[in-house]
Structures are given as structure tokens and as C-alpha cells.
XYZ file of C-alpha atoms in Angstrom:
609
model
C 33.705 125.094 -7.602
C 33.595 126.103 -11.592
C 31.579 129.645 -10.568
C 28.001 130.886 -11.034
C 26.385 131.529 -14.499
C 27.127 135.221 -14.733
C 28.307 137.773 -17.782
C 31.132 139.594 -15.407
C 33.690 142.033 -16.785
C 37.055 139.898 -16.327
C 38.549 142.965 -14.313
C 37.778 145.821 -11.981
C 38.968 149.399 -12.407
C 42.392 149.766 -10.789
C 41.112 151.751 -7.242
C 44.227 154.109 -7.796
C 43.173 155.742 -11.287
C 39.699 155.797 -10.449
C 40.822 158.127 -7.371
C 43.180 160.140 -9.405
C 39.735 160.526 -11.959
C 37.985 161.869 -9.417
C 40.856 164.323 -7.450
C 40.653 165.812 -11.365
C 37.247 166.146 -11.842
C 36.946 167.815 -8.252
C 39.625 170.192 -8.708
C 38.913 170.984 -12.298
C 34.891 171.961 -11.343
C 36.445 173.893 -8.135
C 38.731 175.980 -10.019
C 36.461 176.643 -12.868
C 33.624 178.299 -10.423
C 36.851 180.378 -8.515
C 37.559 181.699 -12.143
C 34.633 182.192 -13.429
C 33.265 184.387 -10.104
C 36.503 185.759 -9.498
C 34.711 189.409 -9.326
C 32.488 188.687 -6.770
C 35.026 186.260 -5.313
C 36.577 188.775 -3.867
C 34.365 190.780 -1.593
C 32.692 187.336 -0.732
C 34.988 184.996 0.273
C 32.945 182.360 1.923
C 30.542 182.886 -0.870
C 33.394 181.262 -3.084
C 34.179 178.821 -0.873
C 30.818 177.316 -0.753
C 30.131 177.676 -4.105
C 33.835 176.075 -5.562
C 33.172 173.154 -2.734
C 29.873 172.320 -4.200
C 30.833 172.214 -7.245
C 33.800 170.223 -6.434
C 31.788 167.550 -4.918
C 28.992 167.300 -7.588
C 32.352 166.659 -10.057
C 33.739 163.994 -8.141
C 30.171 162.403 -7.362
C 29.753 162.621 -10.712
C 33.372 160.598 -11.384
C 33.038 157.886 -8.746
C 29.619 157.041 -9.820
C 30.760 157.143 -14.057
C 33.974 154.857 -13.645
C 31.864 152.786 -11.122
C 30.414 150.619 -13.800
C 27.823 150.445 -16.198
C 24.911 150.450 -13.841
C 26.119 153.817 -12.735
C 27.914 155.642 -15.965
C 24.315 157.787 -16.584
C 24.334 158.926 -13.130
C 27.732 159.799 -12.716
C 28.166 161.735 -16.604
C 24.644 163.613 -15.402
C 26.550 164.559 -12.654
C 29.777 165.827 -13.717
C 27.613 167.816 -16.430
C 26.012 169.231 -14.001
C 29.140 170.007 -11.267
C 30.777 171.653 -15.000
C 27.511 173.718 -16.069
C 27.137 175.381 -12.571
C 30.444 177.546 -12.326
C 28.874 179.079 -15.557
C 25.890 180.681 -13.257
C 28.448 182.926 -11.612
C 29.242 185.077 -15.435
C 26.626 187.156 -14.157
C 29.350 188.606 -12.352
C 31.392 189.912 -15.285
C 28.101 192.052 -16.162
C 29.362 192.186 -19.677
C 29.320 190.539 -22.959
C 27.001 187.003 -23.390
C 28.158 186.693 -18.971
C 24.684 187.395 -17.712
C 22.727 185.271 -20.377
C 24.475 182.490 -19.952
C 23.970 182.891 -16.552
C 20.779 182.100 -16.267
C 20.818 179.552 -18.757
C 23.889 177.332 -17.083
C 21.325 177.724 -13.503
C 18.702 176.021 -15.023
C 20.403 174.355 -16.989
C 22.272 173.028 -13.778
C 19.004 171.691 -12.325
C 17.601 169.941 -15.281
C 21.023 168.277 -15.325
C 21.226 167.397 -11.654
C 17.417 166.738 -11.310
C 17.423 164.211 -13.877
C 20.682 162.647 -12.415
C 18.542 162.093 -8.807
C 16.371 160.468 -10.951
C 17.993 157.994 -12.571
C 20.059 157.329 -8.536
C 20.595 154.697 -7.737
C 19.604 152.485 -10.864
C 21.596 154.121 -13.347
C 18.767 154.930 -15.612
C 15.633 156.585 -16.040
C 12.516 153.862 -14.727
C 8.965 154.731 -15.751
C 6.836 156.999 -17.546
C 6.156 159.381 -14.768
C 10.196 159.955 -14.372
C 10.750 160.520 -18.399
C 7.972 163.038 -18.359
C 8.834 164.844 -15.539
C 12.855 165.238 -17.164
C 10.512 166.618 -20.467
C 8.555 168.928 -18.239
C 12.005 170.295 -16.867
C 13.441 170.848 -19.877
C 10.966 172.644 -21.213
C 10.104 174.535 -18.042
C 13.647 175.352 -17.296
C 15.604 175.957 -20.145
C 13.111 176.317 -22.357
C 10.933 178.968 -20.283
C 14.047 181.132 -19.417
C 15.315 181.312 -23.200
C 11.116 182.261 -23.825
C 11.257 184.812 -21.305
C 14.772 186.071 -22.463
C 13.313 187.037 -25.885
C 10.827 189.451 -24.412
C 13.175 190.721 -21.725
C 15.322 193.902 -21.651
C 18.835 193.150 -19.915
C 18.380 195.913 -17.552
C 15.185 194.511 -16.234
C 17.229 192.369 -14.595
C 19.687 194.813 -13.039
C 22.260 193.882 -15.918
C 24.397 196.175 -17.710
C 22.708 197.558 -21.094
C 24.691 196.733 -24.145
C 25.010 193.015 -22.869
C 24.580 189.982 -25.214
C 20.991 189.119 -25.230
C 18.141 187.038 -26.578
C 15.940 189.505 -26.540
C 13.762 189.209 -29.561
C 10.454 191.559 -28.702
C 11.078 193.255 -25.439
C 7.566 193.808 -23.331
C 7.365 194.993 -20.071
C 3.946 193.133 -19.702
C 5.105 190.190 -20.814
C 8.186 190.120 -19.277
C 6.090 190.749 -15.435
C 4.019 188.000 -16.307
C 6.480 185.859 -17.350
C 8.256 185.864 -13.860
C 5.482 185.041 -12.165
C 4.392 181.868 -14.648
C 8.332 180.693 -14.785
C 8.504 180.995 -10.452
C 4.946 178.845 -10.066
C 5.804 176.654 -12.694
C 9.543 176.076 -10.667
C 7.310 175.203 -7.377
C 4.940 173.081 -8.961
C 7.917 170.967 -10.411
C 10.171 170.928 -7.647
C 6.600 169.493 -5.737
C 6.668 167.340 -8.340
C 10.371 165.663 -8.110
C 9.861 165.536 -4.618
C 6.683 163.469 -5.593
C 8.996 160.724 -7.345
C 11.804 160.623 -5.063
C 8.929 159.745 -2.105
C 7.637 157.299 -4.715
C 11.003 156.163 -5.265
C 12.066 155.723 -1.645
C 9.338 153.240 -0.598
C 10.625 150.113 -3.656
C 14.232 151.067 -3.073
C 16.389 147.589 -2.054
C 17.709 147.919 1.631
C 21.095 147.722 0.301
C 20.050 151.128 -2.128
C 17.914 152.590 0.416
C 20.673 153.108 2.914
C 22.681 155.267 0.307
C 20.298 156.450 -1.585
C 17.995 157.996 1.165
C 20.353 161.422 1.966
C 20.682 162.306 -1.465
C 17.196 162.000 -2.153
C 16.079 163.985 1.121
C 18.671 166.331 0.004
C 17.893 166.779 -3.613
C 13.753 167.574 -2.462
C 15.107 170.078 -0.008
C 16.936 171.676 -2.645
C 14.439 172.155 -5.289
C 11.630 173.313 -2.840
C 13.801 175.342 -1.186
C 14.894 177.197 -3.871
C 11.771 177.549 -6.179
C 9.801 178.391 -2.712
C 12.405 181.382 -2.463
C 12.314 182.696 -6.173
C 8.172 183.108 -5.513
C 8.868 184.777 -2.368
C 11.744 186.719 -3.425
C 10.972 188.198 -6.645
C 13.595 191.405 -6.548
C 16.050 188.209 -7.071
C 15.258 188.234 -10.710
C 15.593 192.031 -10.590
C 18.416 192.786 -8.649
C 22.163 191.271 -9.710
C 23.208 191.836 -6.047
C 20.184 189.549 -4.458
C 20.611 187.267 -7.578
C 24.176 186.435 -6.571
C 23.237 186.121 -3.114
C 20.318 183.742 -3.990
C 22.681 181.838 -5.783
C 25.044 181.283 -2.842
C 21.477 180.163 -0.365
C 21.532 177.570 -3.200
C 25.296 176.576 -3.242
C 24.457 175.914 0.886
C 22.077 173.224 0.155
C 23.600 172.247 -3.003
C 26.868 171.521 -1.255
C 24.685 168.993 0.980
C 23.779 167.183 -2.008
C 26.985 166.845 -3.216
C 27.979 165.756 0.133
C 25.516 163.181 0.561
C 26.413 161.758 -3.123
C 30.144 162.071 -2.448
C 29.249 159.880 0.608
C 26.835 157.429 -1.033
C 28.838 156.289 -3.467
C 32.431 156.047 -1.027
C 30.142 153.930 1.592
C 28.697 151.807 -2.045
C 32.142 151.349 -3.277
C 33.132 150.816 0.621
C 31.007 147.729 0.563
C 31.042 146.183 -2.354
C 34.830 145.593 -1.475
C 34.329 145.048 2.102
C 31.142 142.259 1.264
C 33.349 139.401 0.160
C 35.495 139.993 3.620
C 31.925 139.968 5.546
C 31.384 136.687 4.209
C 35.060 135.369 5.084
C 34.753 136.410 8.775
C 31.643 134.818 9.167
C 32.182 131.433 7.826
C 35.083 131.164 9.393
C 33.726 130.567 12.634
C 31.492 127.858 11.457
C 30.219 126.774 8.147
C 26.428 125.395 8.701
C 24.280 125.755 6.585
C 22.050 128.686 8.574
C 25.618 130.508 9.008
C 26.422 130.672 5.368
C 22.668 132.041 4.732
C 23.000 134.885 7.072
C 26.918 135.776 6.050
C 25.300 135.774 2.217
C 22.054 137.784 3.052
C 24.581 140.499 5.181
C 27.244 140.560 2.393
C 24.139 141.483 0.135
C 21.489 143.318 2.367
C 19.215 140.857 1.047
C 17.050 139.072 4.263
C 14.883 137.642 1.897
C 17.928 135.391 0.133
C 16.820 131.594 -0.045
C 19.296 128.859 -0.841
C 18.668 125.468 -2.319
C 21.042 122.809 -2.704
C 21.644 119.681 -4.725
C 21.373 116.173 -3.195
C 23.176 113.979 -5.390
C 21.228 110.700 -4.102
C 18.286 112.097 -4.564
C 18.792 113.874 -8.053
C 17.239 116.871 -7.140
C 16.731 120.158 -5.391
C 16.467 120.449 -1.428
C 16.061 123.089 0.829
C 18.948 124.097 4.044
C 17.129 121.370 5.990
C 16.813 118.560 3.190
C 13.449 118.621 2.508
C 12.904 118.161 -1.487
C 12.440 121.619 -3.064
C 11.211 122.943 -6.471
C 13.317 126.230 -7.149
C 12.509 128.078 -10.599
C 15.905 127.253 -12.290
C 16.742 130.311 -15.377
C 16.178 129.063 -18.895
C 19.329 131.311 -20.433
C 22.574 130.391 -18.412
C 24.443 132.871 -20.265
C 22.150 135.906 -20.164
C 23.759 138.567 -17.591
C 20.544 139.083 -15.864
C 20.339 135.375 -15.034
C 17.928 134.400 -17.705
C 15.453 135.423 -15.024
C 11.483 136.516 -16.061
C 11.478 139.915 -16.391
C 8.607 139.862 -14.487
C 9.793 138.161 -11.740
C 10.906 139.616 -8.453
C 13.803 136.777 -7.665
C 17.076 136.511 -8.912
C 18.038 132.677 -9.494
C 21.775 132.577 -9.735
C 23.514 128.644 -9.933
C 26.597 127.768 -8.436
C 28.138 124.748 -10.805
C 30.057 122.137 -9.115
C 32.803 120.211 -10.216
C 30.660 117.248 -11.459
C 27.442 118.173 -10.881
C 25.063 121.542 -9.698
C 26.100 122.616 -6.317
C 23.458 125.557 -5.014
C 21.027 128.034 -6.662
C 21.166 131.301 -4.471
C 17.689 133.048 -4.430
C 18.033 136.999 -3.937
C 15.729 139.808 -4.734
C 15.683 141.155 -8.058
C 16.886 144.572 -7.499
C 20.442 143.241 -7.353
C 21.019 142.076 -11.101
C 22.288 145.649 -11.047
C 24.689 144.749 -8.626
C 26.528 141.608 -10.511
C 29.741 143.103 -9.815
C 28.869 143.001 -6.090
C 26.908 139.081 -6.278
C 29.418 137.640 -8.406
C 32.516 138.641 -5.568
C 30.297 137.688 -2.247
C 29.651 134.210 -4.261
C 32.913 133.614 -4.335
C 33.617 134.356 -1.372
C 31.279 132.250 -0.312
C 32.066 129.463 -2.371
C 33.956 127.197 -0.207
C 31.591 127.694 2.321
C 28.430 126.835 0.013
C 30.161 123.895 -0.734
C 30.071 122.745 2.978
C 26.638 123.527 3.034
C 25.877 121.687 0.420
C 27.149 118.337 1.903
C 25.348 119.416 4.708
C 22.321 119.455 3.054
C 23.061 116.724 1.281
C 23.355 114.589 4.024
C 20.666 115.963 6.088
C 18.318 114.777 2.360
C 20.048 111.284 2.793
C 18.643 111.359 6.618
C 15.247 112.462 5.902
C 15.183 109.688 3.254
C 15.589 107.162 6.039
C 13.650 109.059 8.513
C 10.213 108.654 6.223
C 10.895 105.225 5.868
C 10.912 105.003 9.436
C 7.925 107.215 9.131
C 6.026 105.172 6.114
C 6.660 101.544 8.347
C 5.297 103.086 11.770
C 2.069 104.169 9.248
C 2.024 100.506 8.260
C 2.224 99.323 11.889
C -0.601 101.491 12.822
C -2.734 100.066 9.765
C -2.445 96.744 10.888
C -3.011 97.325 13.947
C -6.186 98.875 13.564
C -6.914 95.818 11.099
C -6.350 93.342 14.023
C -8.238 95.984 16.339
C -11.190 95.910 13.970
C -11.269 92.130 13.794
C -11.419 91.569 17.171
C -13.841 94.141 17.795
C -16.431 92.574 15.413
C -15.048 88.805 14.893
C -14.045 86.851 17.972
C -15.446 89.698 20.328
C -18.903 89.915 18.665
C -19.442 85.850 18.069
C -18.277 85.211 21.860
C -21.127 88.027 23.134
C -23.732 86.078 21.491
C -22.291 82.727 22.093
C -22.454 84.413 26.246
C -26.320 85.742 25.496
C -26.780 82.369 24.505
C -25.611 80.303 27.760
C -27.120 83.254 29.727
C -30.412 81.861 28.438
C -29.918 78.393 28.620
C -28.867 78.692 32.152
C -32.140 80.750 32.889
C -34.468 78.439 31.381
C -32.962 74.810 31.659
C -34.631 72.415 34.114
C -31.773 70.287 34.861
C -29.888 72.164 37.895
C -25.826 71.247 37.013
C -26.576 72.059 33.467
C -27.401 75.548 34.409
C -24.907 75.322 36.212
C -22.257 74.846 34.377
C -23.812 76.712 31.239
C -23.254 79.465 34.349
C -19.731 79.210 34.748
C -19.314 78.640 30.965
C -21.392 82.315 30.581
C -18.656 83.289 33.081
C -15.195 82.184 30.940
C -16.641 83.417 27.828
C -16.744 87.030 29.488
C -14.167 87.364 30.985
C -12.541 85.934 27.502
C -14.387 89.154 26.185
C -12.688 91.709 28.611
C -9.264 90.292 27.823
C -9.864 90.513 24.341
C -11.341 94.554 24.762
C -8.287 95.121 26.447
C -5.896 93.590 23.492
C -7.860 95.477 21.177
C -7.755 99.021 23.208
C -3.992 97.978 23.480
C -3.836 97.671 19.836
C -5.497 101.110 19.059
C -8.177 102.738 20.786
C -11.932 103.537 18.962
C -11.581 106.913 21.319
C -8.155 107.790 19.975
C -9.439 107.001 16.297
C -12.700 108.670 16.577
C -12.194 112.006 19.363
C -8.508 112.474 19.351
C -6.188 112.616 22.024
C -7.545 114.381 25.000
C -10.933 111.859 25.464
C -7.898 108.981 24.429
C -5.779 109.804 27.655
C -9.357 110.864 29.765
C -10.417 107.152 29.295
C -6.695 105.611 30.133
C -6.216 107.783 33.746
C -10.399 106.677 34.503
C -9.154 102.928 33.583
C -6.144 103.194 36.172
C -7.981 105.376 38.707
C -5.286 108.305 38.736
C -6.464 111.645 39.711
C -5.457 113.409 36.555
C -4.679 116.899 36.107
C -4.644 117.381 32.295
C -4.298 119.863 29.708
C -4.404 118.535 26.337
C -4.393 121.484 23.235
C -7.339 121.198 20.693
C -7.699 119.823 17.495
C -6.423 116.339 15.281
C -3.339 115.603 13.815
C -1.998 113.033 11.928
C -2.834 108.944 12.727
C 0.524 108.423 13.110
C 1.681 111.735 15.238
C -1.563 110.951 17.935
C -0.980 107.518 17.991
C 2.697 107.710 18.548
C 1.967 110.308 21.364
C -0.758 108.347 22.810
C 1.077 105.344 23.600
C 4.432 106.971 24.843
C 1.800 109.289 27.522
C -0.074 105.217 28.320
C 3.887 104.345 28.707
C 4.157 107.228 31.443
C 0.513 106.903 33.016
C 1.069 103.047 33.804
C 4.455 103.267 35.067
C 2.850 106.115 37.713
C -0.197 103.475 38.663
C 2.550 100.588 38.500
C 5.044 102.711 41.101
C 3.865 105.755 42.645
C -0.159 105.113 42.348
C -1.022 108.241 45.076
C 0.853 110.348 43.279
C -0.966 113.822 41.907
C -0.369 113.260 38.224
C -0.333 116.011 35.073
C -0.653 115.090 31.857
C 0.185 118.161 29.005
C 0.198 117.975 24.787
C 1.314 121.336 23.673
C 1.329 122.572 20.348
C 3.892 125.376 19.963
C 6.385 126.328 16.566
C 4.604 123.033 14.422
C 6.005 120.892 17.277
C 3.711 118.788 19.258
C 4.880 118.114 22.830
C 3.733 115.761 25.668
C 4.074 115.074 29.120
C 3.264 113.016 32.147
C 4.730 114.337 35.612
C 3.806 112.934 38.728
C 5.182 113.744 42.299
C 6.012 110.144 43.194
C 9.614 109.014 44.475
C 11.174 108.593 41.241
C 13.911 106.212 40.353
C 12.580 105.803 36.661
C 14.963 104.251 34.175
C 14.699 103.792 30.562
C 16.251 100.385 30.209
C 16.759 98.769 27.056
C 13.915 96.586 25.616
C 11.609 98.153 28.562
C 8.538 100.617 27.736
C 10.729 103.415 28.164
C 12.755 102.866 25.540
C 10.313 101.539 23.234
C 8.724 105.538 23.447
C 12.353 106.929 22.364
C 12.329 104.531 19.717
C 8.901 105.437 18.472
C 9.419 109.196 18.593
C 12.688 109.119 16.518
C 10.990 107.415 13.908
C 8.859 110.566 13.289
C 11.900 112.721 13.428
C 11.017 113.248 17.381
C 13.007 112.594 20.664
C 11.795 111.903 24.004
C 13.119 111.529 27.853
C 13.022 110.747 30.934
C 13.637 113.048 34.003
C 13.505 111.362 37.642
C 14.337 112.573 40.831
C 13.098 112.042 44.577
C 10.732 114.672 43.730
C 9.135 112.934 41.069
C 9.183 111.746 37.913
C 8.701 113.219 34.228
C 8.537 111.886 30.867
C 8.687 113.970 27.887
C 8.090 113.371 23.956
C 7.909 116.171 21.573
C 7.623 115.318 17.612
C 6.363 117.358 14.632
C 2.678 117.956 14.230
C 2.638 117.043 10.691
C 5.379 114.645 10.782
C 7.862 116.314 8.538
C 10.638 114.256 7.275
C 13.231 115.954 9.210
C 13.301 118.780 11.258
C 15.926 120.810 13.828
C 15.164 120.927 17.892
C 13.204 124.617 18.272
């Protein structure tokens, strides 16, 4: 196998510096919050510990997900922005020089960072209007609100040391009152609002997203109602540097579960995408059909939707896992990374090329073209295994090809037949009733007594001639069958052999072929019971279940059935394999059953339910 049509990176990050990335990052974001809060660091120990964990985990969150590819390099620089901006909340415990206004601008600074990270998790960007104006609206609300308020705001307003570096422009108590109350509102409504998009975001996620994904967004909603809900109810936190701090640390609490769950998400992503191709391994091992290779391909990628189609080389063309001729939507730019796929679409296309000719096209959802690093290792994996499949397939096309011909000559037989049926019915049959009307008259009105006689007797040959002929034409094929189906069919064959029937026969027409077929292998069953075991309580049953049509005549007779070869028997085996069917015969000295079960529609080829 010569691969699948994908733009892949021709290496993978060595595992061992991306882990030594991260241990740096973490440590680095850690030890900058210690320093940075050393003051208060030491009267509040856990305090510390919380807050240097949290930021330790948003760091190396930040580094798995940046040196995790492309797909996740926003995410994971958002991140590590945002585990490197929050140790810079904790100056306000200096209380001197530009400590306390950075302070407040690093906090919501922090959240903007991290809010617009969740955001663009786990896609790797930033999808839709709504999400770009809601990373405007934080901005502006955030940052942009708290450097506003700064300008009319005295430092010791907020319980900070006077002669501290400050924005303010035009102090105003007023204003400054006011403006708390606006910036803590606005903070609710948006945090409402984030927690808005994440919902939003959670019902179109890919099951192979939403299992990762789902934590960190539950997590990152708790966070930012959580906190804004607290700034409105707790206003001395703006107020007081003391309740500050320690509104800061209820925040590190919940922050740290963030961290946590995005520490975990991406160790259980990573975790898989090296652990798919394995999946794939083990279960092909144990057997390579074609419905094992779909299910070890649609674990490997948490994709139950996936669809494969194969290539029959007899047949030139596309078939499905069961051989049936198949129409997939091929990609019209072999070389584009996304597949060449419409942009529109919601299916990912990706060919497998043979050796010497196409081997598969594997049909996933869309959402994983951001996953190519993932698709292209579980494909080849899988490759060995497709390949089975694909003779599989290919052979099961080359049976269905004979099957319908099977198929297309029993439709011929049945043609004819009701030709001949037809012609006897109103040729021979119809000229031999009048030719009968017409010795039934001369025998009534002749004078001569042997001539009526004998035009008697003549009367007599010519119908019974007529009754062996109706029965060669209802042997043929049956006006009832033809014209009501199979139930009145079977009704008029039990009242011909005077059986006491017991039947159940499921509503509706099929297919000339599929009732006729059916028809004659239940006559088969029905005369060998009047033939052998005629006091027998008889029960005849067509059943419809799955696009399989089933039938059945049971009697409680003494048994000893055989299906011999060139006997009637036989002849309904041979007849239901030709429509991709099978049939049997069970007999014991409790009776006897014969059985025939063959597709409703007559598909070319089809597996046992």
C-alpha cells in the first residue's frame, strides 16, 4: 500500500523534549507566582501552594497543547500567556511602586487571556462571529474598563498604599463608586455570556473532542460565574487589599481545576493519538473481515459514523463492505491537506492508493481534518488490514455479479412462464371451452341417439382436456399469485389439497420474482404434507423481518423428509440461492418443517441476519 492522499509533517516531536518543554514551563510559572507573592507567601502557606500549582498547570497545559501541533499552537501560546500573566496579580502584595496597578491589570488581563484560550479549545482557533465578539467584548470590558476606572481612582480607595504608581488621571469619588458597580455587572453578564458559547460549543463537539473537551469547559463556566458572581456580592474586595488577596486565592481553587482538567485533556489526547494505531493492531489481529476492520477504524477514531468503500477491480468501480456497487464523492484536490473536501461538506473522503490501482476511500466526519496527525497513523495501521478487506469486498462484488445473473435468468423464467400461462389461458383453453359448448349443444338437440352420444363423451374428453390444461397453467404461474399476492396464492393451494391450514402470511407485495420463488418452494412443502402425512395439522408462515422475507410450512406428520438430489426439495434450495436466499429442511418423528428465507427486494447479495 503507497499511503493515503494526505499533507503530513514527515516527523513527530521527539516525546522526550516535548516533556522536558513542559517540566520548564510548569516550574518556571510556579516559581514566578512563589516570587512574586513571597510577602503574603508567608503567613499563607496553602494560599501559595494553590496559587503556584495553578499556575503551574495552566503553563504546562499551555506547553503540551503549543508543541502538540498546529491545530493546537493558539491554544496552548493563549495558555502559557495566561499561566505567565497570573503570578503578576499577586504584586499587590508588595503595596509599593507600579505592584498594585499591575495587579489588577495582569487579573484581568489573566482572564481575557485564558477565556479566549477556552474558546478557541479544542479547534485551535477562534470559530464564528459570536466567539470573536465576545474575545472584543472582554477586552474591552476587562482590560479596558479597569485601566478606565484606574484613571478616576485614588490608590487608597482600594486599600493601597498612597504614593503608589498609578493611572489615575481625574480622581472622583462618584465616579469611581459607580464605576465598581458597572465593571462587577458587566463581569457577570460576560462570564453568562462565555458560559453561553461553551454550552453552544458542547452540543457540535466530535465524540472524540467531546470526551476531553467537556471538563475544561464545565470548568472554565464555573470559573467565570463563580468569580464575577462573588465580586457583585463582595464589593469590600475591591476595597480591602486583605479580602482582595483572599478573593484571589477562592479563584486560584477553581482555577487550579481548570488547569487540571486541561493538564488532563491534553495527556489523555496525546494518550490516544499514540495508543489509536495499537487499537487498530489488536483488533485486526484477531480477524480481518471486512465489519472488523470498520469497527477497529471507527474506535481508533471515535468516529461511529466512518463508512468504507472499496475498489472491485472486475468491476472498475466503487463497492460498498458487502459488494454492492457504490457512488462515494471522491475529492477533486489529492494534494490539498484537508482532502480536497467541500468546505461545506460534513465528510471527510480520504483514499488509500494501492499498488496498481485505488484500494479504499475511508469516509469519516469532518471534524477530524484537524486531526491528520491522528488519521494518517490509524490508516496505517490499518493498512494491511484494509487491504484484506478489500479482496474481501472484492470478491464478495465478483459474487453478487453472478448472483444477479442468477437473479436476471430466474426473472426470465418467470416471464416465460407467465407467457405460456397466458397462452393457455386464452388459446388452447378458451378454443376447447367453446369447441365443449359446442358438442354440449349438439348432443342436446341431435335426433340421432349414438350421435349424441358420442358428441357426449366427446363433450366429456374435451373437459377434462380443459382441467389438465388449468392445472399446467396454475403450475406454470398462478392468476391469484399475479393479481392478490401471496397469502390468497397459498389460501387457494391448501383449499385445492384439502389441508386444514393454519396460516399467517404478512401483508403487502413484493417483487415477481421474490413471491414467485416463495410460492412455489411453500406448494413444494404443502404437497409433500398431502402426498405423506395428509391428517396432519399444517402451518404455513411468510415473515417479513430486517428486509428478509421468510417462509414456512410445518406440519406434525411422521417425518422422514429428505431433500434428494433432482427431487422438489432440492429444486427449492436451488431456487432460493439464486436470489441470494437459502432454504432447509428439518424432519423428525415429530414432524416435518421446511424453511426458505430470501431478501424482500432481492438484493444482489446479502449476509444471514
Amino acid at each position: 500500500m503507497s499511503g493515503h492522499w494526505l499533507s503530513l509533517p514527515s516527523t513527530v516531536p521527539v516525546l522526550r523534549h516535548q516533556t522536558a518543554r513542559v517540566v520548564l514551563c510548569a516550574v518556571a510559572a510556579g516559581t514566578l507566582v512563589v516570587l512574586i507573592g513571597f510577602p503574603y507567601w508567608r503567613t499563607h502557606l496553602v494560599h501559595g501552594a494553590v496559587a503556584g500549582l495553578a499556575c503551574a498547570g495552566f503553563a504546562a497545559a499551555g506547553a503540551l497543547l503549543a508543541t502538540g501541533g498546529a491545530r493546537r499552537r493558539l491554544t496552548g501560546r493563549l495558555l502559557l500567556a495566561g499561566g505567565f500573566c497570573w503570578p503578576f496579580a499577586w504584586m499587590i502584595s508588595w503595596d509599593s511602586g507600579p505592584g498594585p496597578m499591575l495587579s489588577f491589570l495582569a487579573q484581568f488581563g489573566f482572564f481575557a487571556l485564558v477565556g479566549t484560550a477556552i474558546l478557541s479549545y479544542p479547534e485551535g482557533r477562534i470559530v464564528g462571529g459570536r466567539d470573536r465578539a465576545w474575545v472584543i467584548a472582554a477586552v474591552l470590558t476587562l482590560v479596558g474598563g479597569e485601566i478606565a476606572l484606574q484613571s478616576v481612582t485614588a490608590p487608597e480607595w482600594l486599600g493601597v498604599r498612597t504614593g503608589v504608581s498609578w493611572l489615575h488621571v481625574a480622581p472622583n469619588r462618584t465616579a469611581f463608586e459607580i464605576g465598581i458597580r458597572v465593571q462587577a455587572v458587566a463581569q457577570v453578564l460576560l462570564a453568562a455570556w462565555f458560559a453561553g458559547l461553551l454550552w453552544r460549543r458542547v452540543r457540535w463537539l466530535s465524540t472524540l473532542d467531546r470526551r476531553i473537551a467537556i471538563p475544561v469547559l464545565l470548568a472554565a463556566a464555573a470559573l467565570g460565574l463563580i468569580s464575577s458572581i462573588q465580586a457583585v456580592v463582595q464589593p469590600e474586595a475591591w476595597t480591602n487589599v486583605a479580602e482582595l488577596q483572599a478573593f484571589y486565592f477562592n479563584q486560584g481553587v477553581i482555577a487550579l481545576v481548570v488547569s487540571v482538567a486541561l493538564v488532563s485533556g491534553a495527556l489523555r489526547d496525546r494518550w490516544w493519538e499514540l495508543s489509536a494505531p495499537h487499537r487498530v493492531v489488536r483488533i485486526t489481529s484477531s480477524g480481518t473481515s471486512v465489519a472488523t476492520v470498520r469497527v477497529a477504524l471507527a474506535d481508533a477514531l471515535r468516529d461511529g459514523t466512518l463508512r468504507l468503500y472499496f475498489w472491485a477491480p472486475t468491476e472498475r468501480g466503487w463497492v460498498d463492505p458487502a459488494g454492492r456497487p457504490a457512488a462515494p464523492t471522491l475529492p477533486t484536490a489529492p494534494d490539498d491537506a484537508s482532502g480536497g473536501a467541500d468546505p461545506d461538506d460534513h465528510r471527510w473522503r480520504i483514499p488509500i492508493a494501492g499498488e496498481q490501482h485505488p484500494l479504499a476511500i475511508v469516509d469519516v466526519d469532518a471534524s477530524l481534518r484537524r486531526r491528520p496527525v491522528l488519521v494518517d497513523a490509524v490508516l496505517r495501521a490499518g493498512g494491511q488490514a484494509l487491504l484484506t478487506a478489500q479482496l474481501q469486498a472484492a470478491a464478495s462484488a465478483n459474487l453478487a455479479q453472478v448472483l444477479a445473473a442468477q437473479y436476471r435468468l430466474e426473472e426470465k423464467e418467470l416471464a416465460e412462464r407467465s407467457r405460456l400461462e397466458q397462452e393457455l389461458r386464452e388459446g388452447a383453453q378458451r378454443r376447447l371451452g367453446d369447441l365443449a359448448r359446442q358438442l354440449d349443444g349438439l348432443a342436446a338437440h341431435t335426433t340421432d341417439p349414438v350421435a349424441g352420444v358420442v358428441a357426449g363423451e366427446c363433450r366429456d374428453e374435451v373437459l377434462a382436456t380443459v382441467g389438465d390444461l388449468e392445472q399446467l397453467a396454475h403450475g406454470l404461474l398462478p392468476a391469484t399469485l399475479r393479481e392478490r399476492g401471496l397469502g390468497p396464492a397459498l389460501e387457494a393451494v391448501a383449499a385445492r389439497l384439502r389441508l386444514p391450514v393454519q396460516q399467517v402470511v404478512c401483508p403487502g407485495r413484493f417483487p415477481a420474482a421474490v413471491e414467485a420463488t416463495l410460492y412455489f418452494a411453500l406448494c413444494e412443502g404443502l404437497t409433500n404434507v398431502a402426498k405423506y402425512a395428509p391428517d396432519a395439522a399444517v402451518r404455513v408462515e411468510v415473515l417479513l423481518a430486517d428486509g428478509w422475507l421468510s417462509g414456512s410450512v410445518a406440519d406434525d406428520g411422521p417425518g422422514g423428509a429428505v431433500a434428494k438430489p433432482g427431487g422438489g426439495l432440492a429444486g427449492i434450495e436451488r431456487r432460493a440461492r439464486a436470489l441470494s436466499g437459502w432454504a432447509g429442511v428439518d424432519s423428525s418423528p415429530a414432524g416435518t418443517r421446511v424453511r426458505v428465507t430470501i431478501p424482500a427486494d432481492a438484493a444482489l447479495v446479502a449476509s444471514p441476519p
